[in-house]
Short mmCIF file of C-alpha atoms in Angstrom, two decimals:
data_model
loop_
_atom_site.label_atom_id
_atom_site.label_comp_id
_atom_site.label_asym_id
_atom_site.label_seq_id
_atom_site.Cartn_x
_atom_site.Cartn_y
_atom_site.Cartn_z
CA MET A 217 75.47 98.13 60.57
CA ASP A 218 75.11 101.15 58.18
CA GLU A 219 77.72 103.66 58.07
CA LEU A 220 77.74 106.04 60.16
CA ILE A 221 79.81 109.40 60.43
CA ILE A 222 79.69 111.87 63.06
CA HIS A 223 80.17 115.45 61.74
CA GLU A 224 79.28 117.67 65.10
CA PHE A 225 79.08 116.58 68.66
CA ARG A 226 78.52 119.07 71.33
CA PRO A 227 77.29 119.05 75.05
CA LEU A 228 73.82 120.39 75.79
CA PHE A 229 72.91 119.48 79.61
CA LEU A 230 73.91 117.93 82.40
CA THR A 231 71.69 117.25 84.89
CA LEU A 232 72.69 116.10 88.24
CA ASP A 233 70.00 114.76 91.00
CA ARG A 234 71.79 113.46 94.80
CA ILE A 235 75.16 114.15 93.51
CA GLY A 236 77.45 115.77 95.88
CA PRO A 237 75.95 119.35 96.56
CA PHE A 238 73.58 118.98 94.20
CA ARG A 239 70.75 117.45 96.35
CA THR A 240 67.77 118.32 94.34
CA LEU A 241 67.64 118.51 90.40
CA HIS A 242 70.23 120.96 89.04
CA THR A 243 70.47 121.02 85.51
CA MET A 244 73.84 122.87 83.64
CA ASP A 245 73.10 124.27 80.75
CA PHE A 246 75.87 124.11 77.47
CA THR A 247 73.97 126.32 75.06
CA ASP A 248 74.49 130.26 74.61
CA ASP A 249 71.85 132.84 74.52
CA GLN A 250 70.70 131.25 70.59
CA GLN A 251 70.28 127.95 72.26
CA HIS A 252 73.45 127.37 69.95
CA ALA A 253 75.68 124.68 71.60
CA CYS A 254 78.66 126.60 73.30
CA ASN A 255 82.35 125.79 72.14
CA PHE A 256 83.86 127.52 75.02
CA TYR A 257 82.41 127.52 78.44
CA MET A 258 83.14 128.50 81.80
CA MET A 259 82.08 127.11 85.63
CA VAL A 260 82.92 129.35 88.74
CA SER A 261 82.25 129.10 92.33
CA ALA A 262 83.74 129.01 95.42
CA ASN A 263 85.07 125.76 96.76
CA GLY A 264 82.77 122.81 97.89
CA LEU A 265 80.19 123.53 95.43
CA GLY A 266 80.41 121.27 92.98
CA LYS A 267 82.19 122.32 89.68
CA THR A 268 84.84 119.07 90.04
CA THR A 269 82.18 117.36 90.62
CA ALA A 270 80.30 118.00 87.64
CA LEU A 271 83.08 117.48 85.74
CA GLU A 272 83.53 113.81 87.18
CA ILE A 273 80.28 112.86 86.49
CA PHE A 274 80.62 114.04 82.93
CA THR A 275 83.38 111.83 82.83
CA CYS A 276 81.58 108.82 84.21
CA MET A 277 78.86 109.23 81.63
CA VAL A 278 80.72 109.69 78.30
CA ASP A 279 83.17 106.30 79.65
CA MET A 280 79.56 104.18 79.02
CA MET A 281 79.59 105.24 75.45
CA GLY A 282 79.45 101.86 73.43
CA LYS A 283 79.34 99.72 76.25
CA ARG A 284 77.07 96.66 76.38
CA GLU A 285 77.25 96.65 80.64
CA VAL A 286 79.02 98.15 83.00
CA GLU A 287 80.08 97.00 86.96
CA SER A 288 80.52 100.54 88.12
CA TYR A 289 79.91 104.05 86.88
CA GLY A 290 83.02 104.60 88.92
CA HIS A 291 81.74 107.52 91.22
CA GLU A 292 80.66 106.58 94.32
CA ASP A 293 77.17 108.68 94.32
CA LEU A 294 75.85 107.12 91.65
CA ASP A 295 77.22 103.58 92.36
CA ARG A 296 75.92 103.42 96.42
CA LYS A 297 74.49 106.88 97.49
CA GLY A 298 71.10 106.71 95.21
CA GLY A 299 72.71 109.61 92.92
CA ARG A 300 71.14 109.91 89.26
CA ALA A 301 72.37 111.84 86.42
CA GLN A 302 71.56 112.85 82.52
CA LEU A 303 73.94 114.04 80.16
CA ASP A 304 72.59 115.42 76.60
CA PHE A 305 74.60 115.79 73.64
CA TRP A 306 73.83 117.43 70.23
CA LEU A 307 75.05 115.09 67.34
CA ARG A 308 75.28 116.25 63.58
CA VAL A 309 75.56 112.52 61.91
CA HIS A 310 75.30 110.97 58.60
CA TRP A 311 73.57 107.77 58.46
CA GLN A 312 71.57 105.67 56.22
CA GLY A 313 72.52 107.97 53.49
CA ARG A 314 71.41 111.39 54.69
CA ASP A 315 72.83 113.78 57.30
CA ARG A 316 70.36 114.40 60.43
CA ALA A 317 70.86 116.57 63.96
CA VAL A 318 69.69 114.15 66.76
CA VAL A 319 69.73 114.39 70.65
CA LEU A 320 71.98 112.21 72.58
CA SER A 321 70.95 111.39 76.24
CA VAL A 322 73.16 109.23 78.43
CA ILE A 323 71.71 108.53 81.83
CA ALA A 324 72.98 106.40 84.62
CA GLY A 325 72.25 105.76 88.59
CA THR A 326 69.35 105.11 90.62
CA LEU A 327 66.05 105.71 88.49
CA GLY A 328 62.56 104.12 88.53
CA GLU A 329 60.14 103.46 85.70
CA ASP A 330 61.02 106.65 84.79
CA VAL A 331 64.35 106.57 83.31
CA VAL A 332 64.88 110.37 82.39
CA LEU A 333 65.45 113.30 84.51
CA GLN A 334 64.93 115.75 81.70
CA PRO A 335 62.53 114.33 78.87
CA TRP A 336 63.07 115.98 75.22
CA SER A 337 59.78 116.78 73.87
CA GLU A 338 58.83 117.66 70.09
CA ASP A 339 59.00 120.75 70.30
CA LEU A 340 62.53 121.21 72.68
CA LEU A 341 63.68 118.81 69.76
CA SER A 342 63.13 121.45 67.15
CA ARG A 343 64.07 124.60 69.42
CA ASN A 344 67.59 122.69 69.01
CA SER A 345 67.59 121.99 65.62
CA ALA A 346 67.06 118.05 66.26
CA GLU A 347 64.94 115.48 64.47
CA SER A 348 64.82 112.84 67.04
CA TRP A 349 65.99 111.69 70.06
CA HIS A 350 67.87 108.83 71.47
CA LEU A 351 68.41 106.87 75.00
CA SER A 352 71.53 105.23 76.17
CA GLY A 353 72.92 104.54 79.63
CA PHE A 354 72.95 102.28 82.66
CA ARG A 355 70.45 102.44 85.21
CA SER A 356 70.29 100.67 88.71
CA PRO A 357 67.33 100.53 90.54
CA VAL A 358 68.42 97.70 92.77
CA VAL A 359 72.29 98.29 94.21
CA GLY A 360 74.71 96.48 92.45
CA ARG A 361 72.45 96.00 89.49
CA TYR A 362 73.35 97.82 86.25
CA GLU A 363 70.52 97.61 83.38
CA ASN A 364 71.08 98.55 80.20
CA ILE A 365 68.46 101.15 78.91
CA GLY A 366 69.35 101.32 75.37
CA SER A 367 66.66 100.50 73.02
CA ARG A 368 67.16 97.33 70.65
CA LYS A 369 64.86 98.92 68.19
CA ASP A 370 67.02 102.16 68.09
CA ASP A 371 69.05 101.50 64.60
CA LEU A 372 70.95 104.42 65.01
CA LEU A 373 72.27 104.03 68.80
CA GLN A 374 73.28 100.53 67.95
CA ASP A 375 75.04 101.60 65.14
CA LEU A 376 76.92 104.04 67.07
CA ALA A 377 77.50 102.15 69.76
CA ALA A 378 78.75 99.07 67.69
CA THR A 379 81.02 102.01 65.73
CA ILE A 380 82.92 102.95 69.21
CA ARG A 381 82.95 99.67 70.55
CA ALA A 382 84.86 98.69 67.08
CA ALA A 383 87.12 101.49 66.87
CA THR A 384 88.32 101.06 70.65
CA GLN A 385 89.20 97.45 69.97
CA ASP A 386 90.55 97.66 66.19
CA ALA A 387 91.63 101.34 65.44
CA PRO A 388 95.40 100.89 63.95
CA ILE A 389 98.02 103.13 65.94
CA LYS A 390 97.80 106.96 65.50
CA SER A 391 94.48 106.34 62.89
CA PHE A 392 92.76 107.84 65.23
CA ASN A 393 94.21 111.17 65.40
CA LEU A 394 93.69 111.97 62.05
CA PRO A 395 91.50 115.14 61.49
CA SER A 396 89.13 112.83 59.54
CA PHE A 397 88.83 110.74 62.32
CA HIS A 398 85.21 111.70 63.30
CA LEU A 399 84.08 109.51 66.55
CA PRO A 400 84.04 112.09 69.47
CA THR A 401 86.62 111.81 72.56
CA VAL A 402 86.33 113.61 76.14
CA LEU A 403 89.93 114.52 77.71
CA TYR A 404 89.65 114.90 81.24
CA PHE A 405 92.45 117.00 83.04
CA SER A 406 92.36 116.94 87.19
CA ALA A 407 93.93 120.41 88.80
CA TYR A 408 96.97 118.20 88.98
CA ARG A 409 98.71 119.00 85.87
CA ASP A 410 102.61 118.92 87.36
CA ILE A 411 105.59 117.48 85.08
CA PRO A 412 107.81 115.19 87.88
CA SER A 413 110.99 113.76 86.60
CA VAL A 414 110.81 110.20 85.83
CA SER A 415 112.51 107.87 88.62
CA ASP A 416 115.17 105.65 87.50
CA ASP A 417 115.64 103.70 90.21
CA HIS A 418 116.16 100.46 88.92
CA CYS A 419 119.26 102.03 87.05
CA GLU A 420 122.87 101.19 88.17
CA PRO A 421 124.41 105.05 88.71
CA GLY A 422 127.35 104.89 86.13
CA ARG A 423 126.54 102.35 83.96
CA SER A 424 126.06 103.36 80.46
CA GLY A 425 122.71 103.24 78.80
CA ALA A 426 121.23 102.03 82.24
CA ALA A 427 118.41 104.65 81.89
CA SER A 428 117.46 103.73 78.49
CA MET A 429 117.44 99.80 79.35
CA GLN A 430 114.97 100.77 82.31
CA ARG A 431 112.63 103.11 80.01
CA PRO A 432 111.46 100.63 76.79
CA ILE A 433 109.54 102.66 73.76
CA SER A 434 106.29 100.74 73.99
CA GLU A 435 102.82 101.89 73.78
CA PRO A 436 101.44 104.52 76.42
CA SER A 437 99.09 103.85 78.51
CA HIS A 438 96.66 106.06 77.48
CA TRP A 439 96.51 104.83 73.46
CA ASN A 440 94.18 104.23 70.44
CA TYR A 441 90.75 105.31 70.40
CA ARG A 442 88.75 105.79 73.59
CA PRO A 443 85.64 107.93 74.17
CA LEU A 444 87.35 109.19 77.25
CA HIS A 445 90.85 109.72 78.74
CA ALA A 446 90.92 110.84 81.96
CA PHE A 447 94.42 112.77 83.18
CA ASP A 448 95.13 112.55 86.67
CA ALA A 449 98.53 113.38 88.73
CA HIS A 450 101.58 112.06 86.86
CA SER A 451 103.03 109.68 88.86
CA THR A 452 106.97 109.63 87.95
CA ARG A 453 106.66 105.89 86.32
CA TRP A 454 108.49 106.13 82.96
CA GLU A 455 105.35 104.55 81.65
CA ASP A 456 103.05 107.25 82.51
CA SER A 457 105.22 109.91 81.72
CA LEU A 458 105.26 112.49 79.06
CA ASP A 459 108.52 112.13 77.81
CA HIS A 460 107.26 108.20 77.44
CA LEU A 461 104.94 109.93 75.00
CA LEU A 462 106.72 111.81 72.91
CA VAL A 463 109.65 109.54 72.39
CA TRP A 464 106.79 107.03 71.48
CA LEU A 465 105.41 109.57 68.85
CA LYS A 466 108.99 110.19 67.69
CA TRP A 467 109.55 106.20 67.30
CA LEU A 468 106.07 105.88 65.08
CA ASP A 469 107.79 108.31 62.55
CA ASN A 470 104.47 109.15 60.80
CA GLY A 471 104.12 112.85 61.53
CA SER A 472 102.45 112.57 64.98
CA PHE A 473 105.79 113.93 66.62
CA GLU A 474 105.70 117.44 65.07
CA LYS A 475 102.05 117.48 65.15
CA ALA A 476 102.93 117.40 69.10
CA GLN A 477 105.69 119.34 68.91
CA GLU A 478 104.06 122.34 66.26
CA LEU A 479 101.35 122.30 68.92
CA VAL A 480 103.29 122.89 71.92
CA ASN A 481 105.66 125.54 70.27
CA LYS A 482 102.66 127.53 69.17
CA GLN A 483 100.40 127.65 72.10
CA VAL A 484 102.89 127.43 74.82
CA PHE A 485 106.55 129.11 73.92
CA ASP A 486 105.26 131.28 71.30
CA ASP A 487 106.92 134.63 72.13
CA THR A 488 109.46 133.04 74.09
CA PRO A 489 113.03 131.74 73.47
CA LYS A 490 111.99 128.33 74.47
CA ILE A 491 110.97 125.80 72.06
CA LEU A 492 110.18 122.19 72.18
CA LYS A 493 113.32 120.97 70.35
CA GLY A 494 113.00 117.10 70.11
CA VAL A 495 113.95 113.70 71.72
CA ARG A 496 117.31 112.00 72.34
CA LYS A 497 117.94 108.66 72.85
CA VAL A 498 120.09 107.70 75.93
CA PRO A 499 118.28 108.37 77.99
CA PRO A 500 115.20 108.52 75.96
CA GLU A 501 113.73 111.95 76.88
CA ALA A 502 112.53 115.24 75.69
CA GLN A 503 114.40 118.13 75.06
CA VAL A 504 113.60 121.86 75.46
CA ASP A 505 115.62 124.28 73.66
CA ALA A 506 116.11 127.13 76.64
CA GLY A 507 117.20 129.76 73.79
CA ASN A 508 120.92 129.89 74.94
CA GLY A 509 122.19 126.99 73.68
CA GLU A 510 120.79 124.84 76.79
CA MET A 511 119.06 122.17 76.60
CA HIS A 512 116.90 120.53 79.19
CA ARG A 513 114.23 117.96 80.47
CA LEU A 514 110.54 118.94 80.53
CA ASP A 515 110.83 118.65 84.41
CA ARG A 516 113.15 121.73 84.48
CA LEU A 517 110.12 123.74 83.18
CA SER A 518 108.88 126.27 85.03
CA SER A 519 104.87 125.14 87.15
CA GLY A 520 103.49 127.39 84.89
CA GLU A 521 104.94 126.15 81.85
CA LYS A 522 104.58 122.23 82.89
CA SER A 523 100.98 122.83 83.33
CA LEU A 524 100.18 124.27 79.97
CA VAL A 525 102.74 121.52 78.35
CA HIS A 526 100.96 118.86 80.14
CA LEU A 527 97.70 120.22 78.30
CA PHE A 528 98.81 121.02 74.64
CA LEU A 529 101.02 117.71 74.53
CA ARG A 530 97.57 115.40 75.70
CA ILE A 531 95.46 117.32 73.20
CA ALA A 532 98.28 117.22 70.37
CA ALA A 533 98.17 113.38 71.12
CA HIS A 534 94.76 112.26 72.02
CA SER A 535 92.30 114.30 69.94
CA THR A 536 89.97 113.48 67.29
CA ALA A 537 87.79 116.07 64.90
CA ASN A 538 84.93 116.12 67.71
CA THR A 539 86.64 116.62 71.14
CA VAL A 540 85.20 117.68 74.18
CA ILE A 541 87.78 119.26 77.02
CA LEU A 542 87.42 119.21 80.29
CA ILE A 543 89.93 121.43 82.36
CA ASP A 544 89.26 121.70 86.14
CA GLU A 545 90.59 124.99 87.64
CA MET A 546 92.02 126.02 84.70
CA ASP A 547 94.28 128.87 86.52
CA THR A 548 95.02 126.21 89.37
CA HIS A 549 99.21 127.09 90.91
CA LEU A 550 99.44 129.44 87.61
CA HIS A 551 100.53 133.41 88.14
CA ILE A 552 97.78 135.50 86.37
CA ARG A 553 100.08 136.04 83.29
CA TRP A 554 100.13 132.30 82.72
CA ALA A 555 96.30 132.07 83.47
CA HIS A 556 95.58 134.56 80.52
CA ARG A 557 98.42 132.78 78.55
CA LEU A 558 96.20 129.87 78.91
CA TYR A 559 93.15 131.43 78.45
CA ASN A 560 94.52 132.67 75.12
CA ALA A 561 95.61 129.33 73.95
CA LEU A 562 92.29 127.86 74.15
CA GLU A 563 90.35 130.34 72.94
CA LYS A 564 92.60 129.91 69.79
CA LEU A 565 92.13 126.14 70.35
CA VAL A 566 88.62 126.17 69.12
CA LEU A 567 88.98 128.96 66.61
CA ASP A 568 91.47 126.40 65.09
CA HIS A 569 89.55 123.43 65.55
CA PRO A 570 86.01 123.61 64.78
CA GLY A 571 85.05 119.93 66.33
CA PHE A 572 86.27 121.01 69.62
CA THR A 573 84.32 122.17 72.65
CA ILE A 574 86.00 123.40 76.23
CA ILE A 575 84.17 123.25 79.60
CA MET A 576 86.84 124.52 82.73
CA THR A 577 86.44 125.99 86.16
CA THR A 578 88.03 128.22 87.75
CA HIS A 579 88.49 130.61 91.15
CA SER A 580 90.29 133.29 89.23
CA THR A 581 88.34 136.49 89.59
CA GLU A 582 90.21 138.12 86.60
CA ILE A 583 90.03 135.49 84.53
CA LEU A 584 85.93 135.71 85.21
CA ARG A 585 86.41 139.70 84.74
CA ARG A 586 87.80 138.33 81.14
CA PHE A 587 85.18 136.13 80.41
CA SER A 588 82.24 138.02 80.91
CA ALA A 589 83.54 140.88 79.17
CA ALA A 590 84.27 138.06 76.11
CA MET A 591 80.42 137.19 76.42
CA LYS A 592 79.16 140.56 75.44
CA ILE A 593 81.21 140.74 72.39
CA GLU A 594 79.95 138.76 69.59
CA ARG A 595 82.87 136.48 68.00
CA GLU A 596 82.55 134.88 64.80
CA GLY A 597 83.33 131.11 65.38
CA LEU A 598 83.38 131.56 69.66
CA HIS A 599 79.99 130.40 71.32
CA LEU A 600 80.53 131.46 74.88
CA GLY A 601 78.40 130.34 77.82
CA GLY A 602 78.67 129.74 81.52
CA GLU A 603 77.50 129.32 84.93
CA LEU A 604 77.88 130.80 88.54
CA ILE A 605 77.27 127.82 90.77
CA GLU A 606 75.86 129.47 94.48
CA GLU A 607 75.26 127.64 97.34
CA LYS A 608 71.39 128.40 97.84
CA GLU A 609 71.12 126.59 94.32
CA LEU A 610 72.06 123.53 96.23
CA VAL A 611 69.72 123.22 98.83
#
């Protein structure tokens, strides 16, 4: 296998057909007016018009990357209802001794002999500054059958898939979280970003260290390199908690905890008296300094603070040099002040990390108004784009 290094990884288009409210062919364009891949993108619509569906399909497509076979796509419309989708990425890679820009299209769903929804012509490749097109993914022309359509003659595609598979199986602890780790990952955050208290139902009250004994320090469920990490609503189980993640990072003693701590304090608690202080041993959990000498747990934060801490702890722990962050309903359960704070933090995140792309949805008219104004002002390092999904487009 030739060594393959990814310098850039950006989504370009997501094409949906017969999926959710998208009953006819619909393409979401993640590029700006100059056909540059956006790094800050917003989707807006009323409820029920497909914002969440689009993000869910995006995650299903990414989850196939590197796999030799799949038993399901993980979405009912793709698996059982005849839906089909195509997700196009722009990659700048170093391969076979030189740098090159290429387009990777991932496909899924019920497709016939024509396995693509949006073919890439030489002219379209040229307009996107790409030299070649590479087709990957799976199709199910018959219910229950999933056919890998990755070309066996495509050496670059084979090397990419093999590199991803090797990293998911063999990546040493935390090596993927270094700035030099190039493989792409997608972090998907559902609209539910609470931090519930950790349940110690099996601990005996009054027993010294009982909580500690019921909270073993072990590898968290989301760990090592994956093309996709999907974060749904948190359970109260210790194994799934952010406290466990932070204790694990501290236990590694390799700078990972300090990185997460710095990002949270910078993006969430800046200009406030609070800081993420550290973790304690009994019971093992994170400690927040409220600024008045009082320490408290993560679950004692306000709803807005918990939403932001959830996001930025996961980003700090699971991102790579090329990370796509999908945030559904970025303003959900947030006071408008916290929504603007999150907007500021995400904007700063992509400016500080050139390999990051953020795609988010919102219902907030104030955030939309701010985003619309920002799109009219050119800023170095920011490539903004967005889509307003209207009901008339879906019929």
